[in-house]
C-alpha atoms as a printed R data frame, in Angstrom:
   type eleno elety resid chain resno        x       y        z
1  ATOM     1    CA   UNK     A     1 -128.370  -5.569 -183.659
2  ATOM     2    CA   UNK     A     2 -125.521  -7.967 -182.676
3  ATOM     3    CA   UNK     A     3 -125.226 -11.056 -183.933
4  ATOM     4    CA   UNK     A     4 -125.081 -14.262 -181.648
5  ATOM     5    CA   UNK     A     5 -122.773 -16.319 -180.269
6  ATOM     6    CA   UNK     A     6 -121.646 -20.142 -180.495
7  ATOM     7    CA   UNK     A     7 -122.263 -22.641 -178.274
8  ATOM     8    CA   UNK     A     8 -122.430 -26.421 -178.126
9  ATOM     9    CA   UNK     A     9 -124.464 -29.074 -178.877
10 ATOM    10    CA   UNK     A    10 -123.711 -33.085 -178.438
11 ATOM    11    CA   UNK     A    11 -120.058 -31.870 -178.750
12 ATOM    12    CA   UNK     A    12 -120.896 -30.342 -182.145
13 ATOM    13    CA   UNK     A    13 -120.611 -26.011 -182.630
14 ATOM    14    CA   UNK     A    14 -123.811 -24.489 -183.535
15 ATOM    15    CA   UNK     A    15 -124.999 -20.731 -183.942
16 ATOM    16    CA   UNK     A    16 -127.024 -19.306 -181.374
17 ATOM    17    CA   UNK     A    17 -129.226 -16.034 -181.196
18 ATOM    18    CA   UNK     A    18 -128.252 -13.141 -178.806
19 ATOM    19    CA   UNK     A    19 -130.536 -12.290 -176.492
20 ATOM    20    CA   UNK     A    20 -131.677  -9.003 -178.424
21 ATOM    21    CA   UNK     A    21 -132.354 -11.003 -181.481
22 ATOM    22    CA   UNK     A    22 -134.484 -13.369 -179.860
23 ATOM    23    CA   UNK     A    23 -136.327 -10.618 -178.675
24 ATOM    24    CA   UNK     A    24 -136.759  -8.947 -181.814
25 ATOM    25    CA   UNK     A    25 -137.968 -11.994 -183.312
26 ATOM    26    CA   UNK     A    26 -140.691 -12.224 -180.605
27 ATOM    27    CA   UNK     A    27 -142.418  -8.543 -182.149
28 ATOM    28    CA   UNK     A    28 -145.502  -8.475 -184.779
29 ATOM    29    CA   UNK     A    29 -147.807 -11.593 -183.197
30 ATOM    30    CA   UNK     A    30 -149.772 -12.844 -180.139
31 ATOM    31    CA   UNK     A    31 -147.467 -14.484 -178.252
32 ATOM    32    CA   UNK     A    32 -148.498 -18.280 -177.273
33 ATOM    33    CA   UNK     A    33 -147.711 -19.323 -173.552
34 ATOM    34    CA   UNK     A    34 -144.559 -20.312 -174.919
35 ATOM    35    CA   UNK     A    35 -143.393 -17.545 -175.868
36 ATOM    36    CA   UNK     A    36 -144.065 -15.581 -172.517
37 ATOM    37    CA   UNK     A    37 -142.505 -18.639 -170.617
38 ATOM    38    CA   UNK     A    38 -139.263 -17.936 -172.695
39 ATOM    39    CA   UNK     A    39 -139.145 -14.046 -172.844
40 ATOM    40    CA   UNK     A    40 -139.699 -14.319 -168.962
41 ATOM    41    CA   UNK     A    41 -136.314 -16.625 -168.648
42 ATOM    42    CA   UNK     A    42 -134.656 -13.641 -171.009
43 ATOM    43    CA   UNK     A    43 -135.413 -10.737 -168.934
44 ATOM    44    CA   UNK     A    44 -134.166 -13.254 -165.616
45 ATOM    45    CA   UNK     A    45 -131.039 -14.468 -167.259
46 ATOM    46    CA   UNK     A    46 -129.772 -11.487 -168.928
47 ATOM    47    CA   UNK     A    47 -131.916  -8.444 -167.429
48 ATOM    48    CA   UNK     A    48 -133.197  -7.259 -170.706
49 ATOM    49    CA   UNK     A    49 -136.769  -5.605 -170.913
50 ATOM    50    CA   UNK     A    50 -138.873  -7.427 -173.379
51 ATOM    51    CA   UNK     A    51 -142.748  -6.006 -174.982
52 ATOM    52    CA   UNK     A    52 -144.341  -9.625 -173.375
């Protein structure tokens, strides 16, 4: 899995997830409205195919 990027908060760097690993990170639980409401804006933004 590749790691994340960089990107920037109130002018300050911070570390950031790639898309994949967010999705892995979604696997093993029943995900909470939340969750679907943010894997949907994944597989929109970056045309991935998530499990949810």
């Amino acid at each position: 899995m590749r790691g994340g990027g960089r990107d920037v908060v109130r002018r300050r760097a911070v570390p950031c997830l790639s898309a994949a690993q967010q999705v892995h990170f979604h696997h093993g639980y029943d995900p909470t409205p939340r969750d679907r409401h943010d894997m949907a804006r994944l597989r929109r933004a970056f045309g991935i195919t998530t499990h949810f």
